[in-house]
Amino acid sequence: MHVRSVRARAVETAERPQETDDTAATQGIYGMTVQDLARFAEELAEQGEGCSVERNAAERLAERLYSSLTSGLASDADELARRAAALGSNSLPERDQVSFGELLGRSLEDFTLRVLLAAGALSLVLEGVLGGEAGGWVEGAAILAAVAVVALVTATNDYQKERQFRALSALSSAANVTVLRDGRTQEIDTGKLVVGDVMLFDTGDILPADGMLFQGNEIRADESHLTGESEDVLKRPGGAALMLSGAKVLEGYGRMVVTAVGLNSAQGQILGSLGGATQGAPGDGLRETTALQRKLEGMAGQIGGFGLAAALLSLAAMAGQFSWAEFVVAGRPWAWELLPRYLHFVITAITIVVVAVPEGLPLAVTVALAFSVKRMLSENNLVRTLSAAETMGAATTICTDKTGTLTQNEMAVVRMWAAGSEFRDLAALREAAPCGNGAPGPGLALDAAVVALITEGIAVNSTAELRPSPDGGRNLQVGNRTECALLTLAAGLGANYAAARARHQQAAVAPFSSERKRMSTLAVPGEPSGNGASGARLYCKGAAEIVLRLCTRRLLPDGRAAELPIEEMQELLESFSTDGNRMLALAYRDVPNAELPEEGPMCGAEEVDVAGLEAGLVLVALVGIEDPLRREVPEAIRQCQRAGITVRMLTGDNAVTAAAIARQCGILPPDAPLPYLTPVMATMDEPAQASAASDAHSAPADSASSAHADHARSGAGPASSSGRGGAGAASSSRAAGRGLRAALWGELDRRAEGRDEGRGNRADRSGAGCREGSAVMTGPEFRKQVLRPDGSLDREAFMALWPSLRVMGRCSPNDKYTIVQALQGDSDEVVAMTGDGTNDAPALRLADVGFAMNSGTSIAKEASDILLLDDNFASVVSAVRWGRNVYAGITKFLQFQLVVNVVAVATAAVGAFALQESPLTAVQMLWVNLIMDSLASLALATEAPTDAVLDLPPYSPSQPLLTPSVLKSVAGQSVFQLAVMCVLVFHGDALFGVPAAASLQGPSAHYTLVFNAFVMMQLFNQVNARKIYDEPNVLAGVLDNRLFLGILGSELLLQALIVQFGGEVFATQPLSAEQWGACVGIGALSLLVRAVLCALPPHPRAGASLASGSGGDADAE
């Protein structure tokens, strides 16, 4: 679909007569109506990349909307409300809510319940037409009432689950957006965005509204789901400036004036044409059918087949024996009065099917998952995909980021080298000027020119901000935490970063990316003349080992520049790489006019190749940024290792810093050697490399340094070159210079390898020379080992490397994707992956469970299964605990329900063959079915996990749910209960001194005792089912689970009411206290039976337990 067609639909909708005259008048007070904005957007959409728009169009648009490009809207609540009423609110249609009546109707779609409804109704009809015994209508009415209760309970459970999932979906889809109001940037909920807002966006954002771009650099957007065009779209101010809601910002950052929100936006029009939310609406993942549910549905079908066979045999036995006695032995002719008796046989058989079919199994999974998802939210895990909650119970590997996940993401510059001087104690500096307002700091022994270069480079080449705290405390940090740490350093040095930014105009920006590991800004100080005479300055900051290799000179203490020896560069890296801090290098370069477009540096970002200018840089400073480890992380890592889960760190930071942090948190042993760090070749094109060589060898150090120093002191433009003719002279030495530089790097790499060998083969664990089996390596070395020349995966090499790998530095998003892709189809590996960037989205979506950071981009969040609200690794361990608890809860329910299935069906079948009737009536079995399916699932599947679940290896999805230990419990309890039931059915009258049921018409004390003893055994076995690992104390923790106690107490109370007052409906007679005591005592024997079974093999740890045999770190350690 073309953009024009999307906007045309907006115009058509806008022109429909859906507003009143009053509304149109209200719209008119803003200078433009909804129809005007739609036509404006349509015209804007027609502008291709090669077209241009009036440069003041955005300013004129803002004026018409009573807004401002520099200050935005006013934060007046009444005015914002009027604007939303006139020009639309930013809300989209939601999925239609499912009513309780609809859920009730769905619950009655169950085939067996429909058959029971028909049988109950037919029983009542026959009783009314044919007449019969007094109270003969009771059975039919009771069946209908029981079906109604089962349907109501099922619908209530589904309704509560739906409400809970809708609440979670609203949380999952909630997002904030940054806008400019009252001249200040502030975050607001996307629902409060209005037309006329000036909205700021960055790489990874998903736009919540349409707008006109008026400021930005190198912006690429993905509009494929809106327009159908798979190619990324280049956006630029003054050209293709229409930004569409729902588009994903893949690269760049900028500002736009909001022109359409809600149903008037591109995304809103598409949703409106579909009549509601699409299938991909937030929260759909919470309604999916999980793998465990599908597995249990299959098991329920198999058990139901067994029950159906038993029901048919019972029906044949009862009807056959009755027919033989009536028509053959007694010789009676057929009479319609006999039809209710046959209907009774049919109802009994149907009830056997109802009891046998464990429809509560899938319900138990739903209840367990719904409970876990809700509780996980309280522990900072927002589940977006329901299956992820259960999959975490099977996780064998967790691949985690470092920054903000293992560390606190509270960056602070703790060490700095600048112009040949080193500073280690910067605490006083960080406490200086609160927000970089220009107040003088405590001062460092640095030349003013050096300080100016440091602070201007930080201010101009960043997008973060520091704001005063309302309580006068620490600064509020807005934006990237690393940039905030640098801004704090600049503020401590007395710089006013806002003023510095105002003094410079950004000509072009090469933003930071996971591939480049650096950010560069080409800036023009003051007011450029526009003819290119003033030149420009390039500021660069990034990973130390990458930026250093782009540097050919360094700053001297007096502000001059001199050649940077490679040996000194290596010494700097070694010195800064041992303390685990993040290392950044700050550099700059004055760009001569010969390397700029003829129109000058301000001709347009698309005309300037910033990356091509990143060569021959002057090193200004090297900083060490501390990001303290979260206090709870080491214990969380130990818990994972105890649970058999391997934790691997995949970080974009360098391998030395990553390994140091890994040692602190326990991913690596405390005595693990650190890798050896060397500068690595940055990603740049041939012209950039040639320029690096040229700048390094074509100009005398002193003269170049003098120009740099003059610029730093004066704040004027950069020293200009001798004109474009200088480019030819410079190019004459590029080939020789480039070759010499490459030779020096080769010699340095050889020295590094030799130095590693002298340190006891430390190169085996280094980022530059990793061998197969290394615990620490870099992304480039990983790719070198596991990818073939054509880019395909060498699975054999990967599987040889994977078991021992613990830390990967300079890991790219593609490396994460390669890892997940390599493990696809391996049933022994279930991988959880964390990520926060746009490029992490493919790996997050492909991983078994994708965790996105709450501080991450919108695209990463959209691709994730679980959102970490606190960005904390400890919350991942919490997800593991709850995931395993889902499996444990299902196992508990299975252990309980299968016993009830076997005993109830066998008792009914034996009674049908031996007594021509079931000792348990249809209504009684429906009550037992209610205990099994709904109440027990709530009681057993909603118990909170304990740390004991971390003592077992990960659950394996390929392992059967009925493990030997579970089968041992089911078989033992079933044999015991069947023996008790046979004794009570055939000899209970004699044991209790009551008349035999066969000698009486209507309810009997004999069968009431059978029914009551049967239910008591189930209630006590429900207590047994809480423990599935042969724990000696079955009552441990039972008093802490109020829900379990409440349900168990309710079941006991209802059973007492049924027995004492059920009468004809439940076919019961009141029992005496002694008889009640006997029934309770018989039920309590189930506890003794469990104690005996626990002493018998197999045991969960020794046998083929629910857990797989993969040992994770347990084996590795």
mmCIF file of N, CA, C and O in Angstrom, residues 828-889:
data_model
loop_
_atom_site.group_PDB
_atom_site.id
_atom_site.type_symbol
_atom_site.label_atom_id
_atom_site.label_comp_id
_atom_site.label_asym_id
_atom_site.label_seq_id
_atom_site.Cartn_x
_atom_site.Cartn_y
_atom_site.Cartn_z
ATOM 1 N N ASP A 828 18.006 -30.043 23.949
ATOM 2 C CA ASP A 828 18.658 -29.959 25.251
ATOM 3 C C ASP A 828 18.975 -28.529 25.657
ATOM 4 O O ASP A 828 19.429 -28.287 26.761
ATOM 5 N N GLU A 829 18.776 -27.572 24.761
ATOM 6 C CA GLU A 829 19.078 -26.177 25.060
ATOM 7 C C GLU A 829 17.828 -25.321 24.917
ATOM 8 O O GLU A 829 17.193 -25.307 23.873
ATOM 9 N N VAL A 830 17.485 -24.633 25.986
ATOM 10 C CA VAL A 830 16.413 -23.641 25.965
ATOM 11 C C VAL A 830 17.050 -22.323 26.382
ATOM 12 O O VAL A 830 17.535 -22.188 27.506
ATOM 13 N N VAL A 831 17.064 -21.359 25.460
ATOM 14 C CA VAL A 831 17.860 -20.146 25.640
ATOM 15 C C VAL A 831 16.959 -18.953 25.936
ATOM 16 O O VAL A 831 15.990 -18.700 25.220
ATOM 17 N N ALA A 832 17.313 -18.239 27.009
ATOM 18 C CA ALA A 832 16.702 -16.944 27.301
ATOM 19 C C ALA A 832 17.718 -15.871 26.948
ATOM 20 O O ALA A 832 18.896 -15.989 27.293
ATOM 21 N N MET A 833 17.269 -14.836 26.266
ATOM 22 C CA MET A 833 18.163 -13.788 25.767
ATOM 23 C C MET A 833 17.654 -12.432 26.229
ATOM 24 O O MET A 833 16.456 -12.161 26.173
ATOM 25 N N THR A 834 18.563 -11.599 26.733
ATOM 26 C CA THR A 834 18.191 -10.234 27.086
ATOM 27 C C THR A 834 18.709 -9.275 26.023
ATOM 28 O O THR A 834 19.704 -9.545 25.354
ATOM 29 N N GLY A 835 18.031 -8.150 25.873
ATOM 30 C CA GLY A 835 18.439 -7.153 24.895
ATOM 31 C C GLY A 835 17.678 -5.861 25.123
ATOM 32 O O GLY A 835 16.633 -5.856 25.774
ATOM 33 N N ASP A 836 18.204 -4.776 24.585
ATOM 34 C CA ASP A 836 17.531 -3.493 24.754
ATOM 35 C C ASP A 836 17.544 -2.636 23.500
ATOM 36 O O ASP A 836 16.858 -1.632 23.424
ATOM 37 N N GLY A 837 18.311 -3.044 22.489
ATOM 38 C CA GLY A 837 18.437 -2.211 21.303
ATOM 39 C C GLY A 837 17.564 -2.679 20.157
ATOM 40 O O GLY A 837 17.077 -3.812 20.139
ATOM 41 N N THR A 838 17.392 -1.805 19.192
ATOM 42 C CA THR A 838 16.604 -2.142 18.013
ATOM 43 C C THR A 838 17.170 -3.354 17.294
ATOM 44 O O THR A 838 16.434 -4.249 16.862
ATOM 45 N N ASN A 839 18.490 -3.401 17.181
ATOM 46 C CA ASN A 839 19.109 -4.515 16.466
ATOM 47 C C ASN A 839 19.053 -5.821 17.233
ATOM 48 O O ASN A 839 19.384 -6.883 16.699
ATOM 49 N N ASP A 840 18.688 -5.761 18.521
ATOM 50 C CA ASP A 840 18.524 -6.983 19.307
ATOM 51 C C ASP A 840 17.195 -7.677 19.012
ATOM 52 O O ASP A 840 16.998 -8.827 19.407
ATOM 53 N N ALA A 841 16.279 -6.968 18.344
ATOM 54 C CA ALA A 841 14.922 -7.486 18.166
ATOM 55 C C ALA A 841 14.885 -8.847 17.469
ATOM 56 O O ALA A 841 14.151 -9.742 17.918
ATOM 57 N N PRO A 842 15.638 -9.090 16.384
ATOM 58 C CA PRO A 842 15.574 -10.424 15.756
ATOM 59 C C PRO A 842 15.980 -11.547 16.710
ATOM 60 O O PRO A 842 15.338 -12.599 16.723
ATOM 61 N N ALA A 843 17.041 -11.328 17.491
ATOM 62 C CA ALA A 843 17.470 -12.365 18.435
ATOM 63 C C ALA A 843 16.444 -12.550 19.542
ATOM 64 O O ALA A 843 16.185 -13.687 19.971
ATOM 65 N N LEU A 844 15.845 -11.471 20.013
ATOM 66 C CA LEU A 844 14.826 -11.584 21.064
ATOM 67 C C LEU A 844 13.613 -12.365 20.566
ATOM 68 O O LEU A 844 13.032 -13.174 21.299
ATOM 69 N N ARG A 845 13.225 -12.124 19.329
ATOM 70 C CA ARG A 845 12.059 -12.816 18.784
ATOM 71 C C ARG A 845 12.363 -14.289 18.527
ATOM 72 O O ARG A 845 11.506 -15.147 18.704
ATOM 73 N N LEU A 846 13.591 -14.597 18.111
ATOM 74 C CA LEU A 846 13.950 -15.968 17.787
ATOM 75 C C LEU A 846 14.246 -16.804 19.020
ATOM 76 O O LEU A 846 14.065 -18.021 19.005
ATOM 77 N N ALA A 847 14.701 -16.167 20.098
ATOM 78 C CA ALA A 847 15.057 -16.903 21.307
ATOM 79 C C ALA A 847 13.830 -17.592 21.897
ATOM 80 O O ALA A 847 12.690 -17.191 21.661
ATOM 81 N N ASP A 848 14.077 -18.646 22.679
ATOM 82 C CA ASP A 848 12.969 -19.331 23.342
ATOM 83 C C ASP A 848 12.222 -18.372 24.254
ATOM 84 O O ASP A 848 10.998 -18.401 24.336
ATOM 85 N N VAL A 849 12.960 -17.520 24.952
ATOM 86 C CA VAL A 849 12.357 -16.453 25.750
ATOM 87 C C VAL A 849 13.209 -15.206 25.550
ATOM 88 O O VAL A 849 14.418 -15.221 25.782
ATOM 89 N N GLY A 850 12.577 -14.130 25.100
ATOM 90 C CA GLY A 850 13.280 -12.873 24.901
ATOM 91 C C GLY A 850 12.917 -11.889 25.999
ATOM 92 O O GLY A 850 11.740 -11.595 26.215
ATOM 93 N N PHE A 851 13.928 -11.391 26.709
ATOM 94 C CA PHE A 851 13.731 -10.388 27.760
ATOM 95 C C PHE A 851 14.171 -9.030 27.223
ATOM 96 O O PHE A 851 15.316 -8.872 26.788
ATOM 97 N N ALA A 852 13.291 -8.052 27.255
ATOM 98 C CA ALA A 852 13.645 -6.689 26.868
ATOM 99 C C ALA A 852 13.733 -5.832 28.118
ATOM 100 O O ALA A 852 12.968 -6.013 29.073
ATOM 101 N N MET A 853 14.690 -4.911 28.093
ATOM 102 C CA MET A 853 14.828 -3.979 29.206
ATOM 103 C C MET A 853 13.737 -2.909 29.121
ATOM 104 O O MET A 853 13.383 -2.456 28.031
ATOM 105 N N ASN A 854 13.250 -2.502 30.264
ATOM 106 C CA ASN A 854 12.241 -1.439 30.273
ATOM 107 C C ASN A 854 12.818 -0.129 29.737
ATOM 108 O O ASN A 854 12.095 0.714 29.212
ATOM 109 N N SER A 855 14.142 0.022 29.862
ATOM 110 C CA SER A 855 14.804 1.217 29.349
ATOM 111 C C SER A 855 15.172 1.072 27.874
ATOM 112 O O SER A 855 15.761 1.979 27.299
ATOM 113 N N GLY A 856 14.855 -0.073 27.271
ATOM 114 C CA GLY A 856 15.224 -0.325 25.890
ATOM 115 C C GLY A 856 14.304 0.361 24.905
ATOM 116 O O GLY A 856 13.368 1.086 25.269
ATOM 117 N N THR A 857 14.557 0.104 23.635
ATOM 118 C CA THR A 857 13.767 0.733 22.584
ATOM 119 C C THR A 857 12.409 0.045 22.444
ATOM 120 O O THR A 857 12.221 -1.099 22.865
ATOM 121 N N SER A 858 11.486 0.760 21.834
ATOM 122 C CA SER A 858 10.142 0.216 21.640
ATOM 123 C C SER A 858 10.164 -1.020 20.757
ATOM 124 O O SER A 858 9.382 -1.948 20.954
ATOM 125 N N ILE A 859 11.067 -1.040 19.776
ATOM 126 C CA ILE A 859 11.137 -2.192 18.875
ATOM 127 C C ILE A 859 11.608 -3.425 19.627
ATOM 128 O O ILE A 859 11.091 -4.525 19.423
ATOM 129 N N ALA A 860 12.583 -3.257 20.506
ATOM 130 C CA ALA A 860 13.046 -4.378 21.316
ATOM 131 C C ALA A 860 11.926 -4.873 22.231
ATOM 132 O O ALA A 860 11.731 -6.092 22.390
ATOM 133 N N LYS A 861 11.180 -3.972 22.808
ATOM 134 C CA LYS A 861 10.075 -4.372 23.690
ATOM 135 C C LYS A 861 9.015 -5.133 22.908
ATOM 136 O O LYS A 861 8.453 -6.111 23.391
ATOM 137 N N GLU A 862 8.728 -4.641 21.692
ATOM 138 C CA GLU A 862 7.704 -5.300 20.880
ATOM 139 C C GLU A 862 8.104 -6.724 20.513
ATOM 140 O O GLU A 862 7.254 -7.613 20.400
ATOM 141 N N ALA A 863 9.400 -6.969 20.341
ATOM 142 C CA ALA A 863 9.883 -8.294 19.953
ATOM 143 C C ALA A 863 10.020 -9.235 21.133
ATOM 144 O O ALA A 863 10.198 -10.445 20.944
ATOM 145 N N SER A 864 9.929 -8.725 22.353
ATOM 146 C CA SER A 864 10.228 -9.527 23.535
ATOM 147 C C SER A 864 9.024 -10.339 23.991
ATOM 148 O O SER A 864 7.878 -10.082 23.607
ATOM 149 N N ASP A 865 9.312 -11.319 24.834
ATOM 150 C CA ASP A 865 8.272 -12.119 25.483
ATOM 151 C C ASP A 865 7.990 -11.624 26.895
ATOM 152 O O ASP A 865 6.882 -11.713 27.392
ATOM 153 N N ILE A 866 9.039 -11.144 27.550
ATOM 154 C CA ILE A 866 8.924 -10.647 28.922
ATOM 155 C C ILE A 866 9.662 -9.317 28.999
ATOM 156 O O ILE A 866 10.762 -9.176 28.461
ATOM 157 N N LEU A 867 9.062 -8.359 29.670
ATOM 158 C CA LEU A 867 9.669 -7.047 29.851
ATOM 159 C C LEU A 867 10.181 -6.934 31.282
ATOM 160 O O LEU A 867 9.418 -7.114 32.239
ATOM 161 N N LEU A 868 11.485 -6.676 31.434
ATOM 162 C CA LEU A 868 12.077 -6.495 32.765
ATOM 163 C C LEU A 868 11.862 -5.046 33.196
ATOM 164 O O LEU A 868 12.527 -4.141 32.692
ATOM 165 N N LEU A 869 10.942 -4.838 34.111
ATOM 166 C CA LEU A 869 10.573 -3.483 34.486
ATOM 167 C C LEU A 869 11.689 -2.774 35.234
ATOM 168 O O LEU A 869 11.746 -1.546 35.247
ATOM 169 N N ASP A 870 12.579 -3.530 35.908
ATOM 170 C CA ASP A 870 13.669 -2.909 36.648
ATOM 171 C C ASP A 870 15.031 -3.142 36.006
ATOM 172 O O ASP A 870 16.069 -2.810 36.601
ATOM 173 N N ASP A 871 15.042 -3.743 34.796
ATOM 174 C CA ASP A 871 16.298 -4.000 34.071
ATOM 175 C C ASP A 871 17.288 -4.801 34.914
ATOM 176 O O ASP A 871 18.506 -4.655 34.741
ATOM 177 N N ASN A 872 16.808 -5.653 35.788
ATOM 178 C CA ASN A 872 17.658 -6.312 36.783
ATOM 179 C C ASN A 872 17.753 -7.803 36.510
ATOM 180 O O ASN A 872 16.739 -8.470 36.299
ATOM 181 N N PHE A 873 18.974 -8.336 36.547
ATOM 182 C CA PHE A 873 19.151 -9.764 36.300
ATOM 183 C C PHE A 873 18.446 -10.613 37.361
ATOM 184 O O PHE A 873 17.977 -11.718 37.071
ATOM 185 N N ALA A 874 18.352 -10.114 38.581
ATOM 186 C CA ALA A 874 17.676 -10.873 39.627
ATOM 187 C C ALA A 874 16.226 -11.156 39.261
ATOM 188 O O ALA A 874 15.656 -12.173 39.673
ATOM 189 N N SER A 875 15.625 -10.286 38.465
ATOM 190 C CA SER A 875 14.246 -10.512 38.024
ATOM 191 C C SER A 875 14.171 -11.654 37.023
ATOM 192 O O SER A 875 13.144 -12.337 36.932
ATOM 193 N N VAL A 876 15.249 -11.904 36.275
ATOM 194 C CA VAL A 876 15.289 -13.054 35.376
ATOM 195 C C VAL A 876 15.258 -14.345 36.184
ATOM 196 O O VAL A 876 14.574 -15.309 35.824
ATOM 197 N N VAL A 877 15.987 -14.376 37.290
ATOM 198 C CA VAL A 877 15.968 -15.553 38.169
ATOM 199 C C VAL A 877 14.575 -15.758 38.744
ATOM 200 O O VAL A 877 14.117 -16.896 38.894
ATOM 201 N N SER A 878 13.899 -14.670 39.049
ATOM 202 C CA SER A 878 12.516 -14.774 39.520
ATOM 203 C C SER A 878 11.637 -15.417 38.461
ATOM 204 O O SER A 878 10.765 -16.243 38.773
ATOM 205 N N ALA A 879 11.861 -15.066 37.190
ATOM 206 C CA ALA A 879 11.093 -15.686 36.109
ATOM 207 C C ALA A 879 11.378 -17.185 36.021
ATOM 208 O O ALA A 879 10.474 -17.981 35.734
ATOM 209 N N VAL A 880 12.628 -17.580 36.253
ATOM 210 C CA VAL A 880 12.970 -19.007 36.271
ATOM 211 C C VAL A 880 12.192 -19.718 37.371
ATOM 212 O O VAL A 880 11.626 -20.798 37.170
ATOM 213 N N ARG A 881 12.154 -19.105 38.527
ATOM 214 C CA ARG A 881 11.467 -19.714 39.671
ATOM 215 C C ARG A 881 9.988 -19.900 39.386
ATOM 216 O O ARG A 881 9.417 -20.971 39.635
ATOM 217 N N TRP A 882 9.358 -18.883 38.812
ATOM 218 C CA TRP A 882 7.932 -18.986 38.512
ATOM 219 C C TRP A 882 7.662 -19.929 37.348
ATOM 220 O O TRP A 882 6.643 -20.622 37.321
ATOM 221 N N GLY A 883 8.572 -19.970 36.380
ATOM 222 C CA GLY A 883 8.405 -20.910 35.274
ATOM 223 C C GLY A 883 8.445 -22.351 35.747
ATOM 224 O O GLY A 883 7.643 -23.188 35.332
ATOM 225 N N ARG A 884 9.378 -22.640 36.642
ATOM 226 C CA ARG A 884 9.438 -23.996 37.189
ATOM 227 C C ARG A 884 8.222 -24.288 38.062
ATOM 228 O O ARG A 884 7.778 -25.431 38.146
ATOM 229 N N ASN A 885 7.705 -23.239 38.669
ATOM 230 C CA ASN A 885 6.527 -23.447 39.510
ATOM 231 C C ASN A 885 5.309 -23.831 38.673
ATOM 232 O O ASN A 885 4.424 -24.544 39.152
ATOM 233 N N VAL A 886 5.244 -23.359 37.407
ATOM 234 C CA VAL A 886 4.144 -23.770 36.525
ATOM 235 C C VAL A 886 4.196 -25.278 36.306
ATOM 236 O O VAL A 886 3.191 -25.978 36.431
ATOM 237 N N TYR A 887 5.376 -25.787 35.969
ATOM 238 C CA TYR A 887 5.514 -27.232 35.777
ATOM 239 C C TYR A 887 5.202 -27.982 37.068
ATOM 240 O O TYR A 887 4.543 -29.026 37.050
ATOM 241 N N ALA A 888 5.687 -27.464 38.195
ATOM 242 C CA ALA A 888 5.428 -28.131 39.475
ATOM 243 C C ALA A 888 3.940 -28.150 39.789
ATOM 244 O O ALA A 888 3.399 -29.165 40.249
ATOM 245 N N GLY A 889 3.258 -27.015 39.513
ATOM 246 C CA GLY A 889 1.817 -26.963 39.784
ATOM 247 C C GLY A 889 1.040 -27.941 38.929
ATOM 248 O O GLY A 889 0.103 -28.596 39.418
#
